[in-house]
Structures are given as structure tokens and as C-alpha cells.
């Protein structure tokens, strides 16, 4: 049998979603300072070092290119079609995560000259196959949001119910039955009510504030409870 010739390089890319009430679901992009795709917008990411774990690589790239440090990133998919990168055969392990953009001050450096949040429905032209990667991540997000309460990662620690409803409408890209939604959330008992109120622009009176009861959620999940919206 002939010897196998292989010259494959490995990269990581990060799809970081955020939520801005006035803009909707946004994704973090950086503007490249190197070829290929010089000055083009792209996902944060880069080559994996020889002695580096994948998770270490994606964390490093996010921090050095955008100034963002995220505790949890979930592996999304492997993208490896020949021709996806003009530098040769490059396989990318993509990750995705959810953050509240207000918790970060973006700071581009390293291979990035700029970093910013873009609405997922108004993306600029992207480098490589990053538009495809984002599309896969959006589909994963919309699927997962139905059975896991990951949406709370996008909100402030304390929030009015109206913000939670609007978030789910934005994530699912469709209207929701608000009465039924509140009924399901209340039935689960995974919200902590606070003796605090927040003035709502669209409402005449301040709204009660709540926070996500993570301990109760994981207790119910261990007991076999299913979260479905």
C-alpha cells in the first residue's frame, strides 16, 4: 500500500453570540490584519499551537483578538472542505458561546485591527466560510434554546419578564404566546423574584425584576424534568 501523504493544518473559530435589546441577536466579529482576506471581517480564531489543547487555543484567540474571556464555549462542528482556505488544506474546529455584550469592552489586537458586534441578520461580507459557520451556529442555538435555558446567559443578572419574552421571540425568530410562555416558566419555578423594579420604556409602570435560579434548574433536571419552550 502506498504511503499516505497528508498536509493538513488545524484552526479553531469562535462564534460568540450576544443579545442587545434594541438590536437583537448579535455575533462577535474581528477585522483581519493579515492575508488572506486582509481587512475583511471574520470570526475570532486562528491556528492551534503544537502543544496546545483546542479549548486553550480558542480561548487564547478570543482574548488576544477581541479582548474577550469566556468561561464556557461549546464545540459546534468541524469544517474541513478542501478549498475553504486559500492557504492550503485547513480544518477548523468551531465553537460557540453566549455572553452579555455589556459585560465586555472589546479590544482588538494581534491579528485583528477591529472587533465589533453585528446583528446576525445584517452581517458584512465574511472571510473564508465563516458565513456558513455562523449559519450552523444559529441553527444550533435556535434548536438548543427550546430544551435548555441557555438564553439566561444573554440577559442581565436581574431582568423583567418582558426582556425574557423578547429574547425568546428574537432567538426563535417568531412571536410567542406570552401568556403560555409565562405559565410554563412559572410552573418550572426557576425564576427568583426580587423586591426590585425597573422602569420600562414601553410600559407605564415599573416592572418586577427576576433572576435565573440555576441551582433549582439543575436539581429539577437531575430529577428528570425537561425544559421545553
JSON list of C-alpha atoms in Angstrom, two decimals:
[
{"chain": "A", "resi": 1, "resn": "UNK", "atom": "CA", "xyz": [0.00, 0.00, 0.00]},
{"chain": "A", "resi": 2, "resn": "UNK", "atom": "CA", "xyz": [1.31, 3.42, -0.94]},
{"chain": "A", "resi": 3, "resn": "UNK", "atom": "CA", "xyz": [2.29, 5.78, 1.85]},
{"chain": "A", "resi": 4, "resn": "UNK", "atom": "CA", "xyz": [-0.39, 8.31, 2.74]},
{"chain": "A", "resi": 5, "resn": "UNK", "atom": "CA", "xyz": [0.59, 11.89, 2.12]},
{"chain": "A", "resi": 6, "resn": "UNK", "atom": "CA", "xyz": [-1.09, 14.38, 4.37]},
{"chain": "A", "resi": 7, "resn": "UNK", "atom": "CA", "xyz": [-0.53, 18.08, 4.88]},
{"chain": "A", "resi": 8, "resn": "UNK", "atom": "CA", "xyz": [-3.44, 19.31, 6.98]},
{"chain": "A", "resi": 9, "resn": "UNK", "atom": "CA", "xyz": [-3.34, 22.30, 9.32]},
{"chain": "A", "resi": 10, "resn": "UNK", "atom": "CA", "xyz": [-5.73, 22.84, 12.23]},
{"chain": "A", "resi": 11, "resn": "UNK", "atom": "CA", "xyz": [-7.51, 26.02, 13.32]},
{"chain": "A", "resi": 12, "resn": "UNK", "atom": "CA", "xyz": [-10.24, 27.00, 15.75]},
{"chain": "A", "resi": 13, "resn": "UNK", "atom": "CA", "xyz": [-13.01, 29.57, 15.26]},
{"chain": "A", "resi": 14, "resn": "UNK", "atom": "CA", "xyz": [-15.35, 31.06, 17.85]},
{"chain": "A", "resi": 15, "resn": "UNK", "atom": "CA", "xyz": [-18.98, 32.04, 17.25]},
{"chain": "A", "resi": 16, "resn": "UNK", "atom": "CA", "xyz": [-19.85, 34.25, 20.23]},
{"chain": "A", "resi": 17, "resn": "UNK", "atom": "CA", "xyz": [-23.48, 35.36, 20.39]},
{"chain": "A", "resi": 18, "resn": "UNK", "atom": "CA", "xyz": [-24.81, 38.25, 22.41]},
{"chain": "A", "resi": 19, "resn": "UNK", "atom": "CA", "xyz": [-28.16, 39.97, 22.85]},
{"chain": "A", "resi": 20, "resn": "UNK", "atom": "CA", "xyz": [-28.73, 43.73, 22.64]},
{"chain": "A", "resi": 21, "resn": "UNK", "atom": "CA", "xyz": [-32.44, 44.57, 23.20]},
{"chain": "A", "resi": 22, "resn": "UNK", "atom": "CA", "xyz": [-32.52, 47.37, 20.61]},
{"chain": "A", "resi": 23, "resn": "UNK", "atom": "CA", "xyz": [-30.61, 45.34, 18.00]},
{"chain": "A", "resi": 24, "resn": "UNK", "atom": "CA", "xyz": [-31.46, 41.69, 18.63]},
{"chain": "A", "resi": 25, "resn": "UNK", "atom": "CA", "xyz": [-29.05, 38.74, 18.45]},
{"chain": "A", "resi": 26, "resn": "UNK", "atom": "CA", "xyz": [-25.51, 39.81, 17.61]},
{"chain": "A", "resi": 27, "resn": "UNK", "atom": "CA", "xyz": [-22.29, 37.94, 16.85]},
{"chain": "A", "resi": 28, "resn": "UNK", "atom": "CA", "xyz": [-18.72, 38.98, 17.57]},
{"chain": "A", "resi": 29, "resn": "UNK", "atom": "CA", "xyz": [-16.52, 39.64, 14.53]},
{"chain": "A", "resi": 30, "resn": "UNK", "atom": "CA", "xyz": [-12.95, 40.85, 14.08]},
{"chain": "A", "resi": 31, "resn": "UNK", "atom": "CA", "xyz": [-11.34, 42.66, 11.13]},
{"chain": "A", "resi": 32, "resn": "UNK", "atom": "CA", "xyz": [-8.24, 40.84, 9.88]},
{"chain": "A", "resi": 33, "resn": "UNK", "atom": "CA", "xyz": [-4.78, 42.47, 9.62]},
{"chain": "A", "resi": 34, "resn": "UNK", "atom": "CA", "xyz": [-3.19, 39.64, 7.65]},
{"chain": "A", "resi": 35, "resn": "UNK", "atom": "CA", "xyz": [-3.66, 37.82, 4.37]},
{"chain": "A", "resi": 36, "resn": "UNK", "atom": "CA", "xyz": [-5.72, 36.12, 3.18]},
{"chain": "A", "resi": 37, "resn": "UNK", "atom": "CA", "xyz": [-8.80, 38.33, 3.39]},
{"chain": "A", "resi": 38, "resn": "UNK", "atom": "CA", "xyz": [-6.83, 41.34, 4.61]},
{"chain": "A", "resi": 39, "resn": "UNK", "atom": "CA", "xyz": [-9.17, 43.95, 6.23]},
{"chain": "A", "resi": 40, "resn": "UNK", "atom": "CA", "xyz": [-12.16, 41.56, 5.94]},
{"chain": "A", "resi": 41, "resn": "UNK", "atom": "CA", "xyz": [-14.48, 40.75, 8.80]},
{"chain": "A", "resi": 42, "resn": "UNK", "atom": "CA", "xyz": [-14.18, 37.24, 10.22]},
{"chain": "A", "resi": 43, "resn": "UNK", "atom": "CA", "xyz": [-14.83, 35.13, 13.28]},
{"chain": "A", "resi": 44, "resn": "UNK", "atom": "CA", "xyz": [-12.17, 35.27, 16.01]},
{"chain": "A", "resi": 45, "resn": "UNK", "atom": "CA", "xyz": [-9.84, 32.31, 15.60]},
{"chain": "A", "resi": 46, "resn": "UNK", "atom": "CA", "xyz": [-6.53, 31.03, 14.35]},
{"chain": "A", "resi": 47, "resn": "UNK", "atom": "CA", "xyz": [-4.09, 28.15, 14.17]},
{"chain": "A", "resi": 48, "resn": "UNK", "atom": "CA", "xyz": [-3.73, 25.69, 17.05]},
{"chain": "A", "resi": 49, "resn": "UNK", "atom": "CA", "xyz": [-0.21, 25.54, 18.50]},
{"chain": "A", "resi": 50, "resn": "UNK", "atom": "CA", "xyz": [1.57, 22.17, 18.60]},
{"chain": "A", "resi": 51, "resn": "UNK", "atom": "CA", "xyz": [1.41, 21.79, 22.38]},
{"chain": "A", "resi": 52, "resn": "UNK", "atom": "CA", "xyz": [-1.99, 23.40, 22.86]},
{"chain": "A", "resi": 53, "resn": "UNK", "atom": "CA", "xyz": [-5.41, 21.92, 23.60]},
{"chain": "A", "resi": 54, "resn": "UNK", "atom": "CA", "xyz": [-8.28, 23.00, 21.33]},
{"chain": "A", "resi": 55, "resn": "UNK", "atom": "CA", "xyz": [-10.07, 24.77, 24.20]},
{"chain": "A", "resi": 56, "resn": "UNK", "atom": "CA", "xyz": [-6.87, 26.62, 25.10]},
{"chain": "A", "resi": 57, "resn": "UNK", "atom": "CA", "xyz": [-6.45, 27.72, 21.51]},
{"chain": "A", "resi": 58, "resn": "UNK", "atom": "CA", "xyz": [-9.95, 29.16, 21.08]},
{"chain": "A", "resi": 59, "resn": "UNK", "atom": "CA", "xyz": [-9.75, 30.88, 24.47]},
{"chain": "A", "resi": 60, "resn": "UNK", "atom": "CA", "xyz": [-6.39, 32.41, 23.55]},
{"chain": "A", "resi": 61, "resn": "UNK", "atom": "CA", "xyz": [-7.61, 33.66, 20.17]},
{"chain": "A", "resi": 62, "resn": "UNK", "atom": "CA", "xyz": [-10.70, 35.30, 21.69]},
{"chain": "A", "resi": 63, "resn": "UNK", "atom": "CA", "xyz": [-8.63, 37.06, 24.30]},
{"chain": "A", "resi": 64, "resn": "UNK", "atom": "CA", "xyz": [-5.85, 38.25, 22.01]},
{"chain": "A", "resi": 65, "resn": "UNK", "atom": "CA", "xyz": [-8.02, 39.24, 19.03]},
{"chain": "A", "resi": 66, "resn": "UNK", "atom": "CA", "xyz": [-11.03, 40.77, 20.79]},
{"chain": "A", "resi": 67, "resn": "UNK", "atom": "CA", "xyz": [-10.20, 41.11, 24.50]},
{"chain": "A", "resi": 68, "resn": "UNK", "atom": "CA", "xyz": [-12.98, 38.68, 25.40]},
{"chain": "A", "resi": 69, "resn": "UNK", "atom": "CA", "xyz": [-12.62, 35.99, 28.07]},
{"chain": "A", "resi": 70, "resn": "UNK", "atom": "CA", "xyz": [-15.45, 33.43, 28.16]},
{"chain": "A", "resi": 71, "resn": "UNK", "atom": "CA", "xyz": [-15.75, 30.68, 30.76]},
{"chain": "A", "resi": 72, "resn": "UNK", "atom": "CA", "xyz": [-17.71, 28.27, 28.57]},
{"chain": "A", "resi": 73, "resn": "UNK", "atom": "CA", "xyz": [-17.57, 27.52, 24.88]},
{"chain": "A", "resi": 74, "resn": "UNK", "atom": "CA", "xyz": [-19.30, 24.51, 23.36]},
{"chain": "A", "resi": 75, "resn": "UNK", "atom": "CA", "xyz": [-17.84, 22.64, 20.40]},
{"chain": "A", "resi": 76, "resn": "UNK", "atom": "CA", "xyz": [-20.10, 23.23, 17.42]},
{"chain": "A", "resi": 77, "resn": "UNK", "atom": "CA", "xyz": [-18.90, 21.41, 14.31]},
{"chain": "A", "resi": 78, "resn": "UNK", "atom": "CA", "xyz": [-15.84, 20.57, 12.23]},
{"chain": "A", "resi": 79, "resn": "UNK", "atom": "CA", "xyz": [-15.45, 22.40, 8.92]},
{"chain": "A", "resi": 80, "resn": "UNK", "atom": "CA", "xyz": [-12.95, 20.82, 6.54]},
{"chain": "A", "resi": 81, "resn": "UNK", "atom": "CA", "xyz": [-13.98, 21.05, 2.90]},
{"chain": "A", "resi": 82, "resn": "UNK", "atom": "CA", "xyz": [-10.98, 21.27, 0.56]},
{"chain": "A", "resi": 83, "resn": "UNK", "atom": "CA", "xyz": [-10.61, 24.81, -0.74]},
{"chain": "A", "resi": 84, "resn": "UNK", "atom": "CA", "xyz": [-12.20, 26.53, 2.26]},
{"chain": "A", "resi": 85, "resn": "UNK", "atom": "CA", "xyz": [-8.88, 28.28, 2.97]},
{"chain": "A", "resi": 86, "resn": "UNK", "atom": "CA", "xyz": [-6.61, 29.62, 0.18]},
{"chain": "A", "resi": 87, "resn": "UNK", "atom": "CA", "xyz": [-3.52, 28.83, 2.30]},
{"chain": "A", "resi": 88, "resn": "UNK", "atom": "CA", "xyz": [-3.99, 25.10, 1.78]},
{"chain": "A", "resi": 89, "resn": "UNK", "atom": "CA", "xyz": [-5.87, 22.24, 3.42]},
{"chain": "A", "resi": 90, "resn": "UNK", "atom": "CA", "xyz": [-7.06, 23.72, 6.71]},
{"chain": "A", "resi": 91, "resn": "UNK", "atom": "CA", "xyz": [-9.59, 22.10, 9.03]},
{"chain": "A", "resi": 92, "resn": "UNK", "atom": "CA", "xyz": [-11.39, 24.29, 11.58]},
{"chain": "A", "resi": 93, "resn": "UNK", "atom": "CA", "xyz": [-12.98, 23.19, 14.85]},
{"chain": "A", "resi": 94, "resn": "UNK", "atom": "CA", "xyz": [-15.73, 25.75, 15.53]},
{"chain": "A", "resi": 95, "resn": "UNK", "atom": "CA", "xyz": [-17.03, 26.62, 19.00]},
{"chain": "A", "resi": 96, "resn": "UNK", "atom": "CA", "xyz": [-19.97, 28.73, 20.09]},
{"chain": "A", "resi": 97, "resn": "UNK", "atom": "CA", "xyz": [-20.83, 30.57, 23.27]},
{"chain": "A", "resi": 98, "resn": "UNK", "atom": "CA", "xyz": [-23.33, 33.04, 24.71]},
{"chain": "A", "resi": 99, "resn": "UNK", "atom": "CA", "xyz": [-22.47, 36.24, 26.56]},
{"chain": "A", "resi": 100, "resn": "UNK", "atom": "CA", "xyz": [-23.97, 39.52, 27.63]},
{"chain": "A", "resi": 101, "resn": "UNK", "atom": "CA", "xyz": [-22.15, 42.12, 25.47]},
{"chain": "A", "resi": 102, "resn": "UNK", "atom": "CA", "xyz": [-22.44, 44.76, 28.19]},
{"chain": "A", "resi": 103, "resn": "UNK", "atom": "CA", "xyz": [-20.02, 42.71, 30.31]},
{"chain": "A", "resi": 104, "resn": "UNK", "atom": "CA", "xyz": [-17.17, 43.21, 27.85]},
{"chain": "A", "resi": 105, "resn": "UNK", "atom": "CA", "xyz": [-15.15, 46.08, 26.46]},
{"chain": "A", "resi": 106, "resn": "UNK", "atom": "CA", "xyz": [-13.86, 44.87, 23.12]},
{"chain": "A", "resi": 107, "resn": "UNK", "atom": "CA", "xyz": [-10.16, 45.40, 22.47]},
{"chain": "A", "resi": 108, "resn": "UNK", "atom": "CA", "xyz": [-8.77, 44.30, 19.11]},
{"chain": "A", "resi": 109, "resn": "UNK", "atom": "CA", "xyz": [-5.11, 43.26, 18.93]},
{"chain": "A", "resi": 110, "resn": "UNK", "atom": "CA", "xyz": [-2.85, 40.57, 17.50]},
{"chain": "A", "resi": 111, "resn": "UNK", "atom": "CA", "xyz": [-4.24, 39.62, 14.04]},
{"chain": "A", "resi": 112, "resn": "UNK", "atom": "CA", "xyz": [-7.25, 41.96, 14.40]},
{"chain": "A", "resi": 113, "resn": "UNK", "atom": "CA", "xyz": [-7.46, 45.68, 13.74]},
{"chain": "A", "resi": 114, "resn": "UNK", "atom": "CA", "xyz": [-11.05, 45.99, 14.95]},
{"chain": "A", "resi": 115, "resn": "UNK", "atom": "CA", "xyz": [-13.66, 44.00, 16.86]},
{"chain": "A", "resi": 116, "resn": "UNK", "atom": "CA", "xyz": [-17.38, 44.64, 16.97]},
{"chain": "A", "resi": 117, "resn": "UNK", "atom": "CA", "xyz": [-20.85, 43.14, 17.39]},
{"chain": "A", "resi": 118, "resn": "UNK", "atom": "CA", "xyz": [-23.03, 42.61, 14.31]},
{"chain": "A", "resi": 119, "resn": "UNK", "atom": "CA", "xyz": [-26.70, 41.72, 14.06]},
{"chain": "A", "resi": 120, "resn": "UNK", "atom": "CA", "xyz": [-26.94, 38.18, 12.69]},
{"chain": "A", "resi": 121, "resn": "UNK", "atom": "CA", "xyz": [-29.39, 39.44, 10.05]},
{"chain": "A", "resi": 122, "resn": "UNK", "atom": "CA", "xyz": [-27.09, 42.25, 8.89]},
{"chain": "A", "resi": 123, "resn": "UNK", "atom": "CA", "xyz": [-23.68, 40.65, 8.54]},
{"chain": "A", "resi": 124, "resn": "UNK", "atom": "CA", "xyz": [-20.94, 42.13, 6.36]},
{"chain": "A", "resi": 125, "resn": "UNK", "atom": "CA", "xyz": [-19.10, 40.08, 3.73]},
{"chain": "A", "resi": 126, "resn": "UNK", "atom": "CA", "xyz": [-17.11, 37.49, 5.67]},
{"chain": "A", "resi": 127, "resn": "UNK", "atom": "CA", "xyz": [-13.77, 35.76, 5.16]},
{"chain": "A", "resi": 128, "resn": "UNK", "atom": "CA", "xyz": [-13.39, 32.04, 4.45]},
{"chain": "A", "resi": 129, "resn": "UNK", "atom": "CA", "xyz": [-16.59, 30.02, 5.04]},
{"chain": "A", "resi": 130, "resn": "UNK", "atom": "CA", "xyz": [-17.46, 31.96, 8.18]},
{"chain": "A", "resi": 131, "resn": "UNK", "atom": "CA", "xyz": [-20.95, 32.83, 6.93]},
{"chain": "A", "resi": 132, "resn": "UNK", "atom": "CA", "xyz": [-21.66, 29.10, 6.77]},
{"chain": "A", "resi": 133, "resn": "UNK", "atom": "CA", "xyz": [-20.19, 28.55, 10.24]},
{"chain": "A", "resi": 134, "resn": "UNK", "atom": "CA", "xyz": [-22.41, 31.30, 11.70]},
{"chain": "A", "resi": 135, "resn": "UNK", "atom": "CA", "xyz": [-25.48, 29.86, 9.99]},
{"chain": "A", "resi": 136, "resn": "UNK", "atom": "CA", "xyz": [-24.80, 26.42, 11.52]},
{"chain": "A", "resi": 137, "resn": "UNK", "atom": "CA", "xyz": [-24.33, 28.07, 14.93]},
{"chain": "A", "resi": 138, "resn": "UNK", "atom": "CA", "xyz": [-27.61, 30.00, 14.61]},
{"chain": "A", "resi": 139, "resn": "UNK", "atom": "CA", "xyz": [-29.49, 26.78, 13.84]},
{"chain": "A", "resi": 140, "resn": "UNK", "atom": "CA", "xyz": [-27.86, 25.06, 16.83]},
{"chain": "A", "resi": 141, "resn": "UNK", "atom": "CA", "xyz": [-28.75, 28.00, 19.07]},
{"chain": "A", "resi": 142, "resn": "UNK", "atom": "CA", "xyz": [-32.40, 28.04, 17.97]},
{"chain": "A", "resi": 143, "resn": "UNK", "atom": "CA", "xyz": [-32.66, 24.31, 18.50]},
{"chain": "A", "resi": 144, "resn": "UNK", "atom": "CA", "xyz": [-30.96, 24.26, 21.88]},
{"chain": "A", "resi": 145, "resn": "UNK", "atom": "CA", "xyz": [-32.87, 27.24, 23.26]},
{"chain": "A", "resi": 146, "resn": "UNK", "atom": "CA", "xyz": [-36.01, 25.09, 23.16]},
{"chain": "A", "resi": 147, "resn": "UNK", "atom": "CA", "xyz": [-34.77, 22.46, 25.60]},
{"chain": "A", "resi": 148, "resn": "UNK", "atom": "CA", "xyz": [-32.12, 24.21, 27.72]},
{"chain": "A", "resi": 149, "resn": "UNK", "atom": "CA", "xyz": [-32.41, 27.60, 29.46]},
{"chain": "A", "resi": 150, "resn": "UNK", "atom": "CA", "xyz": [-29.25, 28.93, 27.82]},
{"chain": "A", "resi": 151, "resn": "UNK", "atom": "CA", "xyz": [-30.95, 32.23, 26.98]},
{"chain": "A", "resi": 152, "resn": "UNK", "atom": "CA", "xyz": [-30.39, 33.49, 30.52]},
{"chain": "A", "resi": 153, "resn": "UNK", "atom": "CA", "xyz": [-26.67, 33.82, 29.67]},
{"chain": "A", "resi": 154, "resn": "UNK", "atom": "CA", "xyz": [-27.60, 36.69, 27.35]},
{"chain": "A", "resi": 155, "resn": "UNK", "atom": "CA", "xyz": [-29.52, 38.76, 29.90]},
{"chain": "A", "resi": 156, "resn": "UNK", "atom": "CA", "xyz": [-28.50, 40.88, 32.85]},
{"chain": "A", "resi": 157, "resn": "UNK", "atom": "CA", "xyz": [-28.38, 39.02, 36.17]},
{"chain": "A", "resi": 158, "resn": "UNK", "atom": "CA", "xyz": [-31.69, 40.68, 37.05]},
{"chain": "A", "resi": 159, "resn": "UNK", "atom": "CA", "xyz": [-34.29, 41.25, 34.34]},
{"chain": "A", "resi": 160, "resn": "UNK", "atom": "CA", "xyz": [-38.02, 41.92, 33.82]},
{"chain": "A", "resi": 161, "resn": "UNK", "atom": "CA", "xyz": [-40.16, 39.14, 32.32]},
{"chain": "A", "resi": 162, "resn": "UNK", "atom": "CA", "xyz": [-40.73, 41.30, 29.24]},
{"chain": "A", "resi": 163, "resn": "UNK", "atom": "CA", "xyz": [-36.99, 41.12, 28.42]},
{"chain": "A", "resi": 164, "resn": "UNK", "atom": "CA", "xyz": [-37.04, 37.32, 28.69]},
{"chain": "A", "resi": 165, "resn": "UNK", "atom": "CA", "xyz": [-40.07, 37.09, 26.39]},
{"chain": "A", "resi": 166, "resn": "UNK", "atom": "CA", "xyz": [-38.50, 39.42, 23.84]},
{"chain": "A", "resi": 167, "resn": "UNK", "atom": "CA", "xyz": [-35.26, 37.44, 23.95]},
{"chain": "A", "resi": 168, "resn": "UNK", "atom": "CA", "xyz": [-37.03, 34.18, 23.13]},
{"chain": "A", "resi": 169, "resn": "UNK", "atom": "CA", "xyz": [-39.02, 35.82, 20.34]},
{"chain": "A", "resi": 170, "resn": "UNK", "atom": "CA", "xyz": [-35.76, 37.10, 18.88]},
{"chain": "A", "resi": 171, "resn": "UNK", "atom": "CA", "xyz": [-33.93, 33.79, 19.26]},
{"chain": "A", "resi": 172, "resn": "UNK", "atom": "CA", "xyz": [-36.76, 31.74, 17.76]},
{"chain": "A", "resi": 173, "resn": "UNK", "atom": "CA", "xyz": [-37.42, 34.43, 15.12]},
{"chain": "A", "resi": 174, "resn": "UNK", "atom": "CA", "xyz": [-41.18, 34.20, 15.64]},
{"chain": "A", "resi": 175, "resn": "UNK", "atom": "CA", "xyz": [-43.86, 35.53, 18.01]},
{"chain": "A", "resi": 176, "resn": "UNK", "atom": "CA", "xyz": [-44.55, 33.53, 21.17]},
{"chain": "A", "resi": 177, "resn": "UNK", "atom": "CA", "xyz": [-47.73, 33.13, 23.17]},
{"chain": "A", "resi": 178, "resn": "UNK", "atom": "CA", "xyz": [-46.72, 35.31, 26.11]},
{"chain": "A", "resi": 179, "resn": "UNK", "atom": "CA", "xyz": [-49.40, 34.01, 28.46]},
{"chain": "A", "resi": 180, "resn": "UNK", "atom": "CA", "xyz": [-48.45, 30.40, 27.77]},
{"chain": "A", "resi": 181, "resn": "UNK", "atom": "CA", "xyz": [-44.75, 31.27, 28.00]},
{"chain": "A", "resi": 182, "resn": "UNK", "atom": "CA", "xyz": [-45.16, 32.83, 31.44]},
{"chain": "A", "resi": 183, "resn": "UNK", "atom": "CA", "xyz": [-47.26, 29.87, 32.56]},
{"chain": "A", "resi": 184, "resn": "UNK", "atom": "CA", "xyz": [-44.51, 27.42, 31.61]},
{"chain": "A", "resi": 185, "resn": "UNK", "atom": "CA", "xyz": [-41.77, 29.46, 33.27]},
{"chain": "A", "resi": 186, "resn": "UNK", "atom": "CA", "xyz": [-43.81, 29.92, 36.45]},
{"chain": "A", "resi": 187, "resn": "UNK", "atom": "CA", "xyz": [-44.64, 26.20, 36.54]},
{"chain": "A", "resi": 188, "resn": "UNK", "atom": "CA", "xyz": [-40.95, 25.32, 36.46]},
{"chain": "A", "resi": 189, "resn": "UNK", "atom": "CA", "xyz": [-40.22, 27.70, 39.33]},
{"chain": "A", "resi": 190, "resn": "UNK", "atom": "CA", "xyz": [-36.77, 28.55, 38.01]},
{"chain": "A", "resi": 191, "resn": "UNK", "atom": "CA", "xyz": [-37.05, 32.32, 38.49]},
{"chain": "A", "resi": 192, "resn": "UNK", "atom": "CA", "xyz": [-36.22, 34.15, 41.69]},
{"chain": "A", "resi": 193, "resn": "UNK", "atom": "CA", "xyz": [-38.40, 37.21, 42.30]},
{"chain": "A", "resi": 194, "resn": "UNK", "atom": "CA", "xyz": [-36.64, 40.27, 43.73]},
{"chain": "A", "resi": 195, "resn": "UNK", "atom": "CA", "xyz": [-38.11, 43.15, 45.66]},
{"chain": "A", "resi": 196, "resn": "UNK", "atom": "CA", "xyz": [-36.85, 45.49, 42.95]},
{"chain": "A", "resi": 197, "resn": "UNK", "atom": "CA", "xyz": [-38.44, 47.17, 39.96]},
{"chain": "A", "resi": 198, "resn": "UNK", "atom": "CA", "xyz": [-37.18, 48.58, 36.70]},
{"chain": "A", "resi": 199, "resn": "UNK", "atom": "CA", "xyz": [-38.85, 51.28, 34.69]},
{"chain": "A", "resi": 200, "resn": "UNK", "atom": "CA", "xyz": [-39.93, 50.05, 31.26]},
{"chain": "A", "resi": 201, "resn": "UNK", "atom": "CA", "xyz": [-39.91, 52.44, 28.32]},
{"chain": "A", "resi": 202, "resn": "UNK", "atom": "CA", "xyz": [-42.94, 50.77, 26.75]},
{"chain": "A", "resi": 203, "resn": "UNK", "atom": "CA", "xyz": [-44.93, 50.43, 29.97]},
{"chain": "A", "resi": 204, "resn": "UNK", "atom": "CA", "xyz": [-46.50, 52.96, 32.27]},
{"chain": "A", "resi": 205, "resn": "UNK", "atom": "CA", "xyz": [-45.36, 51.34, 35.48]},
{"chain": "A", "resi": 206, "resn": "UNK", "atom": "CA", "xyz": [-42.06, 49.77, 36.60]},
{"chain": "A", "resi": 207, "resn": "UNK", "atom": "CA", "xyz": [-41.71, 46.01, 36.13]},
{"chain": "A", "resi": 208, "resn": "UNK", "atom": "CA", "xyz": [-40.66, 43.45, 38.74]},
{"chain": "A", "resi": 209, "resn": "UNK", "atom": "CA", "xyz": [-37.16, 42.04, 38.39]},
{"chain": "A", "resi": 210, "resn": "UNK", "atom": "CA", "xyz": [-36.23, 38.35, 38.37]},
{"chain": "A", "resi": 211, "resn": "UNK", "atom": "CA", "xyz": [-33.10, 36.22, 38.14]},
{"chain": "A", "resi": 212, "resn": "UNK", "atom": "CA", "xyz": [-32.45, 32.66, 36.99]},
{"chain": "A", "resi": 213, "resn": "UNK", "atom": "CA", "xyz": [-32.39, 30.04, 39.77]},
{"chain": "A", "resi": 214, "resn": "UNK", "atom": "CA", "xyz": [-29.62, 27.86, 38.39]},
{"chain": "A", "resi": 215, "resn": "UNK", "atom": "CA", "xyz": [-29.45, 25.59, 41.45]},
{"chain": "A", "resi": 216, "resn": "UNK", "atom": "CA", "xyz": [-33.16, 24.73, 41.24]},
{"chain": "A", "resi": 217, "resn": "UNK", "atom": "CA", "xyz": [-32.94, 24.14, 37.49]},
{"chain": "A", "resi": 218, "resn": "UNK", "atom": "CA", "xyz": [-30.11, 21.61, 37.82]},
{"chain": "A", "resi": 219, "resn": "UNK", "atom": "CA", "xyz": [-31.91, 19.94, 40.74]},
{"chain": "A", "resi": 220, "resn": "UNK", "atom": "CA", "xyz": [-35.08, 19.55, 38.64]},
{"chain": "A", "resi": 221, "resn": "UNK", "atom": "CA", "xyz": [-33.03, 18.36, 35.66]},
{"chain": "A", "resi": 222, "resn": "UNK", "atom": "CA", "xyz": [-31.41, 15.69, 37.83]},
{"chain": "A", "resi": 223, "resn": "UNK", "atom": "CA", "xyz": [-34.89, 14.58, 38.86]},
{"chain": "A", "resi": 224, "resn": "UNK", "atom": "CA", "xyz": [-35.87, 14.14, 35.21]},
{"chain": "A", "resi": 225, "resn": "UNK", "atom": "CA", "xyz": [-37.55, 17.48, 34.49]},
{"chain": "A", "resi": 226, "resn": "UNK", "atom": "CA", "xyz": [-37.47, 18.59, 30.84]},
{"chain": "A", "resi": 227, "resn": "UNK", "atom": "CA", "xyz": [-37.23, 22.23, 29.81]},
{"chain": "A", "resi": 228, "resn": "UNK", "atom": "CA", "xyz": [-39.22, 22.92, 26.67]},
{"chain": "A", "resi": 229, "resn": "UNK", "atom": "CA", "xyz": [-40.47, 26.22, 25.24]}
]
